[in-house]
PDB file of C-alpha atoms in Angstrom:
ATOM      1  CA  UNK A   1      13.342 -31.441 -24.171  1.00 47.00           C
ATOM      2  CA  UNK A   2      13.692 -28.917 -21.343  1.00 52.00           C
ATOM      3  CA  UNK A   3      14.481 -30.131 -17.861  1.00 52.00           C
ATOM      4  CA  UNK A   4      12.188 -28.942 -15.083  1.00 55.00           C
ATOM      5  CA  UNK A   5      11.846 -29.646 -11.386  1.00 58.00           C
ATOM      6  CA  UNK A   6       8.527 -31.409 -11.925  1.00 60.00           C
ATOM      7  CA  UNK A   7       6.377 -28.295 -11.834  1.00 62.00           C
ATOM      8  CA  UNK A   8       4.591 -26.684 -14.699  1.00 62.00           C
ATOM      9  CA  UNK A   9       5.921 -23.337 -15.817  1.00 64.00           C
ATOM     10  CA  UNK A  10       3.865 -20.701 -14.014  1.00 64.00           C
ATOM     11  CA  UNK A  11       1.887 -18.282 -16.153  1.00 71.00           C
ATOM     12  CA  UNK A  12       3.307 -14.830 -16.675  1.00 81.00           C
ATOM     13  CA  UNK A  13       2.626 -12.322 -13.917  1.00 85.00           C
ATOM     14  CA  UNK A  14      -0.199  -9.947 -14.808  1.00 90.00           C
ATOM     15  CA  UNK A  15      -1.249  -6.733 -13.133  1.00 92.00           C
ATOM     16  CA  UNK A  16      -4.750  -7.107 -11.718  1.00 91.00           C
ATOM     17  CA  UNK A  17      -5.146  -3.616 -10.230  1.00 91.00           C
ATOM     18  CA  UNK A  18      -3.196  -0.416  -9.608  1.00 94.00           C
ATOM     19  CA  UNK A  19      -4.595   1.856  -6.929  1.00 94.00           C
ATOM     20  CA  UNK A  20      -3.938   4.924  -4.838  1.00 94.00           C
ATOM     21  CA  UNK A  21      -5.714   6.040  -1.721  1.00 93.00           C
ATOM     22  CA  UNK A  22      -9.189   7.437  -2.319  1.00 93.00           C
ATOM     23  CA  UNK A  23      -9.021  10.940  -3.789  1.00 93.00           C
ATOM     24  CA  UNK A  24     -11.338  12.042  -0.982  1.00 92.00           C
ATOM     25  CA  UNK A  25      -8.188  12.303   1.155  1.00 92.00           C
ATOM     26  CA  UNK A  26      -7.305  15.470  -0.798  1.00 95.00           C
ATOM     27  CA  UNK A  27     -10.544  17.297   0.114  1.00 96.00           C
ATOM     28  CA  UNK A  28      -9.290  19.185   3.183  1.00 96.00           C
ATOM     29  CA  UNK A  29      -5.862  20.025   1.718  1.00 97.00           C
ATOM     30  CA  UNK A  30      -7.644  21.459  -1.339  1.00 97.00           C
ATOM     31  CA  UNK A  31      -9.945  23.564   0.846  1.00 97.00           C
ATOM     32  CA  UNK A  32      -6.883  24.754   2.791  1.00 97.00           C
ATOM     33  CA  UNK A  33      -5.157  25.794  -0.449  1.00 97.00           C
ATOM     34  CA  UNK A  34      -8.213  27.781  -1.583  1.00 97.00           C
ATOM     35  CA  UNK A  35      -8.450  29.556   1.796  1.00 97.00           C
ATOM     36  CA  UNK A  36      -4.695  30.271   1.844  1.00 97.00           C
ATOM     37  CA  UNK A  37      -4.767  31.723  -1.674  1.00 96.00           C
ATOM     38  CA  UNK A  38      -7.815  33.867  -0.867  1.00 96.00           C
ATOM     39  CA  UNK A  39      -6.329  35.132   2.401  1.00 95.00           C
ATOM     40  CA  UNK A  40      -2.946  35.819   0.797  1.00 95.00           C
ATOM     41  CA  UNK A  41      -4.589  37.759  -2.035  1.00 93.00           C
ATOM     42  CA  UNK A  42      -6.724  39.795   0.352  1.00 93.00           C
ATOM     43  CA  UNK A  43      -4.083  40.540   3.008  1.00 91.00           C
ATOM     44  CA  UNK A  44      -1.224  40.801   0.515  1.00 89.00           C
ATOM     45  CA  UNK A  45      -2.954  43.658  -1.256  1.00 89.00           C
ATOM     46  CA  UNK A  46      -3.761  45.442   2.040  1.00 90.00           C
ATOM     47  CA  UNK A  47      -0.149  45.916   3.039  1.00 87.00           C
ATOM     48  CA  UNK A  48       2.790  47.466   1.279  1.00 87.00           C
ATOM     49  CA  UNK A  49       6.491  46.809   1.508  1.00 89.00           C
ATOM     50  CA  UNK A  50       7.919  44.174   3.783  1.00 91.00           C
ATOM     51  CA  UNK A  51       4.544  43.269   5.363  1.00 92.00           C
ATOM     52  CA  UNK A  52       3.214  42.180   1.971  1.00 90.00           C
ATOM     53  CA  UNK A  53       6.317  40.032   1.506  1.00 93.00           C
ATOM     54  CA  UNK A  54       5.774  38.445   4.945  1.00 94.00           C
ATOM     55  CA  UNK A  55       2.146  37.670   4.076  1.00 94.00           C
ATOM     56  CA  UNK A  56       3.162  35.976   0.814  1.00 94.00           C
ATOM     57  CA  UNK A  57       5.996  34.022   2.473  1.00 95.00           C
ATOM     58  CA  UNK A  58       3.676  32.797   5.241  1.00 96.00           C
ATOM     59  CA  UNK A  59       1.075  31.864   2.609  1.00 96.00           C
ATOM     60  CA  UNK A  60       3.718  29.961   0.646  1.00 97.00           C
ATOM     61  CA  UNK A  61       4.892  28.038   3.721  1.00 97.00           C
ATOM     62  CA  UNK A  62       1.303  27.185   4.691  1.00 97.00           C
ATOM     63  CA  UNK A  63       0.526  26.068   1.129  1.00 97.00           C
ATOM     64  CA  UNK A  64       3.535  23.744   1.142  1.00 97.00           C
ATOM     65  CA  UNK A  65       2.692  22.292   4.565  1.00 97.00           C
ATOM     66  CA  UNK A  66      -1.074  22.013   4.169  1.00 97.00           C
ATOM     67  CA  UNK A  67      -1.363  21.131   0.465  1.00 97.00           C
ATOM     68  CA  UNK A  68       1.866  20.088  -1.244  1.00 96.00           C
ATOM     69  CA  UNK A  69       3.055  17.624   1.425  1.00 95.00           C
ATOM     70  CA  UNK A  70      -0.321  15.805   1.668  1.00 95.00           C
ATOM     71  CA  UNK A  71      -0.590  15.833  -2.123  1.00 96.00           C
ATOM     72  CA  UNK A  72       2.908  14.395  -2.489  1.00 94.00           C
ATOM     73  CA  UNK A  73       2.143  11.743   0.107  1.00 93.00           C
ATOM     74  CA  UNK A  74      -1.097  10.804  -1.664  1.00 94.00           C
ATOM     75  CA  UNK A  75       0.641  10.769  -5.044  1.00 94.00           C
ATOM     76  CA  UNK A  76       3.539   8.544  -3.931  1.00 94.00           C
ATOM     77  CA  UNK A  77       1.453   5.926  -2.111  1.00 94.00           C
ATOM     78  CA  UNK A  78       0.606   3.203  -4.627  1.00 95.00           C
ATOM     79  CA  UNK A  79      -0.823  -0.287  -4.313  1.00 95.00           C
ATOM     80  CA  UNK A  80      -0.336  -2.823  -7.101  1.00 94.00           C
ATOM     81  CA  UNK A  81      -2.031  -6.221  -7.100  1.00 93.00           C
ATOM     82  CA  UNK A  82      -0.632  -8.797  -9.522  1.00 92.00           C
ATOM     83  CA  UNK A  83      -1.443 -12.440 -10.023  1.00 90.00           C
ATOM     84  CA  UNK A  84       1.552 -13.402  -7.846  1.00 89.00           C
ATOM     85  CA  UNK A  85       2.013 -10.643  -5.274  1.00 90.00           C
ATOM     86  CA  UNK A  86       0.836  -7.451  -3.638  1.00 92.00           C
ATOM     87  CA  UNK A  87       3.201  -4.482  -3.922  1.00 93.00           C
ATOM     88  CA  UNK A  88       2.898  -1.497  -1.575  1.00 93.00           C
ATOM     89  CA  UNK A  89       4.990   1.564  -2.463  1.00 94.00           C
ATOM     90  CA  UNK A  90       5.066   4.513  -0.084  1.00 92.00           C
ATOM     91  CA  UNK A  91       7.231   7.463   0.734  1.00 90.00           C
ATOM     92  CA  UNK A  92       7.658  11.065  -0.233  1.00 84.00           C
ATOM     93  CA  UNK A  93      11.252  11.586   0.867  1.00 86.00           C
ATOM     94  CA  UNK A  94      12.149   8.031   1.878  1.00 89.00           C
ATOM     95  CA  UNK A  95      10.806   5.363  -0.459  1.00 89.00           C
ATOM     96  CA  UNK A  96       9.650   2.005   0.851  1.00 92.00           C
ATOM     97  CA  UNK A  97       8.541  -0.949  -1.266  1.00 92.00           C
ATOM     98  CA  UNK A  98       6.920  -3.957   0.367  1.00 89.00           C
ATOM     99  CA  UNK A  99       5.993  -7.110  -1.536  1.00 89.00           C
ATOM    100  CA  UNK A 100       3.744  -9.860  -0.222  1.00 87.00           C
ATOM    101  CA  UNK A 101       3.515 -13.113  -2.156  1.00 86.00           C
ATOM    102  CA  UNK A 102       0.023 -14.576  -2.446  1.00 85.00           C
ATOM    103  CA  UNK A 103       1.469 -18.088  -2.213  1.00 82.00           C
ATOM    104  CA  UNK A 104       2.750 -17.418   1.333  1.00 80.00           C
ATOM    105  CA  UNK A 105      -0.761 -16.977   2.642  1.00 81.00           C
ATOM    106  CA  UNK A 106      -1.947 -14.120   4.810  1.00 86.00           C
ATOM    107  CA  UNK A 107      -5.044 -12.777   6.458  1.00 87.00           C
ATOM    108  CA  UNK A 108      -7.107  -9.986   4.954  1.00 90.00           C
ATOM    109  CA  UNK A 109      -9.101  -7.707   7.277  1.00 90.00           C
ATOM    110  CA  UNK A 110     -11.379  -4.997   5.893  1.00 93.00           C
ATOM    111  CA  UNK A 111     -12.360  -2.021   8.054  1.00 94.00           C
ATOM    112  CA  UNK A 112     -14.728   0.730   6.910  1.00 93.00           C
ATOM    113  CA  UNK A 113     -15.977   3.736   8.806  1.00 93.00           C
ATOM    114  CA  UNK A 114     -19.401   5.134   7.969  1.00 94.00           C
ATOM    115  CA  UNK A 115     -17.785   7.790   5.757  1.00 92.00           C
ATOM    116  CA  UNK A 116     -15.641   5.201   3.970  1.00 92.00           C
ATOM    117  CA  UNK A 117     -18.705   3.013   3.466  1.00 92.00           C
ATOM    118  CA  UNK A 118     -20.497   5.924   1.820  1.00 92.00           C
ATOM    119  CA  UNK A 119     -17.681   6.108  -0.734  1.00 93.00           C
ATOM    120  CA  UNK A 120     -17.248   2.297  -0.934  1.00 93.00           C
ATOM    121  CA  UNK A 121     -13.692   2.586   0.367  1.00 94.00           C
ATOM    122  CA  UNK A 122     -11.969   1.124   3.390  1.00 94.00           C
ATOM    123  CA  UNK A 123      -8.704   0.128   5.017  1.00 94.00           C
ATOM    124  CA  UNK A 124      -7.411  -3.359   4.277  1.00 93.00           C
ATOM    125  CA  UNK A 125      -5.007  -4.822   6.832  1.00 91.00           C
ATOM    126  CA  UNK A 126      -2.820  -7.627   5.518  1.00 90.00           C
ATOM    127  CA  UNK A 127      -1.485  -9.844   8.282  1.00 86.00           C
ATOM    128  CA  UNK A 128       0.659 -12.906   8.653  1.00 75.00           C
ATOM    129  CA  UNK A 129      -0.910 -16.085   9.900  1.00 69.00           C
ATOM    130  CA  UNK A 130       0.237 -15.148  13.419  1.00 65.00           C
ATOM    131  CA  UNK A 131      -2.007 -12.036  13.122  1.00 63.00           C
ATOM    132  CA  UNK A 132       0.949  -9.630  12.968  1.00 70.00           C
ATOM    133  CA  UNK A 133       0.075  -6.794  10.576  1.00 68.00           C
ATOM    134  CA  UNK A 134       2.433  -6.776   7.606  1.00 81.00           C
ATOM    135  CA  UNK A 135       0.859  -4.002   5.526  1.00 87.00           C
ATOM    136  CA  UNK A 136      -2.101  -1.658   5.527  1.00 89.00           C
ATOM    137  CA  UNK A 137      -3.788  -0.434   2.395  1.00 92.00           C
ATOM    138  CA  UNK A 138      -5.322   2.764   3.719  1.00 92.00           C
ATOM    139  CA  UNK A 139      -8.546   4.179   2.295  1.00 92.00           C
ATOM    140  CA  UNK A 140      -8.626   1.937  -0.788  1.00 94.00           C
ATOM    141  CA  UNK A 141     -11.414   2.643  -3.293  1.00 93.00           C
ATOM    142  CA  UNK A 142     -13.757  -0.322  -3.918  1.00 94.00           C
ATOM    143  CA  UNK A 143     -12.365  -2.003  -0.809  1.00 93.00           C
ATOM    144  CA  UNK A 144     -14.750  -4.971  -0.829  1.00 94.00           C
ATOM    145  CA  UNK A 145     -13.815  -5.874  -4.413  1.00 93.00           C
ATOM    146  CA  UNK A 146     -10.102  -5.551  -3.610  1.00 93.00           C
ATOM    147  CA  UNK A 147     -10.512  -7.736  -0.526  1.00 93.00           C
ATOM    148  CA  UNK A 148     -12.367 -10.395  -2.528  1.00 93.00           C
ATOM    149  CA  UNK A 149      -9.726 -10.271  -5.265  1.00 91.00           C
ATOM    150  CA  UNK A 150      -6.920 -10.755  -2.711  1.00 91.00           C
ATOM    151  CA  UNK A 151      -8.718 -13.793  -1.282  1.00 89.00           C
ATOM    152  CA  UNK A 152      -9.205 -15.269  -4.762  1.00 90.00           C
ATOM    153  CA  UNK A 153      -5.604 -14.624  -5.796  1.00 89.00           C
ATOM    154  CA  UNK A 154      -4.284 -16.155  -2.598  1.00 86.00           C
ATOM    155  CA  UNK A 155      -6.359 -19.298  -3.141  1.00 84.00           C
ATOM    156  CA  UNK A 156      -5.424 -19.642  -6.807  1.00 82.00           C
ATOM    157  CA  UNK A 157      -1.703 -19.106  -6.227  1.00 75.00           C
ATOM    158  CA  UNK A 158      -1.230 -22.003  -3.825  1.00 66.00           C
ATOM    159  CA  UNK A 159       1.429 -24.137  -5.399  1.00 51.00           C
ATOM    160  CA  UNK A 160       0.389 -27.688  -6.119  1.00 39.00           C
ATOM    161  CA  UNK A 161       3.069 -29.998  -4.768  1.00 36.00           C
ATOM    162  CA  UNK A 162       3.315 -33.670  -5.695  1.00 39.00           C
ATOM    163  CA  UNK A 163       1.655 -36.017  -3.189  1.00 43.00           C
ATOM    164  CA  UNK A 164       5.019 -37.389  -2.011  1.00 44.00           C
ATOM    165  CA  UNK A 165       6.548 -33.926  -1.516  1.00 43.00           C
ATOM    166  CA  UNK A 166       7.997 -33.279   1.934  1.00 47.00           C
ATOM    167  CA  UNK A 167       8.279 -29.739   3.205  1.00 43.00           C
ATOM    168  CA  UNK A 168      11.236 -30.568   5.419  1.00 43.00           C
ATOM    169  CA  UNK A 169      14.336 -31.888   3.719  1.00 41.00           C
ATOM    170  CA  UNK A 170      15.295 -35.472   4.356  1.00 43.00           C
ATOM    171  CA  UNK A 171      18.766 -34.367   5.473  1.00 41.00           C
ATOM    172  CA  UNK A 172      17.405 -32.301   8.336  1.00 43.00           C
ATOM    173  CA  UNK A 173      15.121 -35.162   9.429  1.00 46.00           C
ATOM    174  CA  UNK A 174      18.053 -37.568   9.567  1.00 48.00           C
ATOM    175  CA  UNK A 175      20.193 -35.121  11.481  1.00 48.00           C
ATOM    176  CA  UNK A 176      22.294 -34.148   8.491  1.00 45.00           C
ATOM    177  CA  UNK A 177      22.754 -30.673   7.159  1.00 45.00           C
ATOM    178  CA  UNK A 178      23.631 -27.817   9.469  1.00 44.00           C
ATOM    179  CA  UNK A 179      24.332 -28.487  13.141  1.00 45.00           C
ATOM    180  CA  UNK A 180      21.535 -27.573  15.491  1.00 46.00           C
ATOM    181  CA  UNK A 181      21.880 -25.799  18.837  1.00 48.00           C
ATOM    182  CA  UNK A 182      23.356 -28.189  21.374  1.00 47.00           C
ATOM    183  CA  UNK A 183      25.018 -30.440  18.759  1.00 47.00           C
ATOM    184  CA  UNK A 184      28.700 -31.185  19.200  1.00 49.00           C
ATOM    185  CA  UNK A 185      30.680 -29.555  16.454  1.00 43.00           C
TER     186      UNK A 185
END
């Protein structure tokens, strides 16, 4: 017989959704790439020698700045919702991973502009109970469904404690444990 702490073994963690920002965010960088390629082809063929090289170098730098960097940023921003937590991964050159446990409880705020509403996307702000923003899921597709799923997962992940469970340890109530500020050591 296995010994436990009185709690049932939690079910295995399952991935509920994996998302990126809405692909609409790549519209203007794609238009910029088309214009840059067209302009580079037109002006690159007009000039000879070093001027043609300058045109192609400028076109390459503009393509990197206006298309590749936004594309890399869009590609490396990922949101994963599991049955236990929300994972936000961001960063093109510096990677950041933020995990928020559903059992800790948080607030979910959904904001949608008129354009986002047309595409059924929106920005979901995840905040602590003191209303401090902990994470923002920017331009999430199907934002209302994601918001509803986060609410449901948060409610279902609340841990059921026994009725006689105390959140504060008995040692700290009786003055035991670590000394508090002002206590004689």
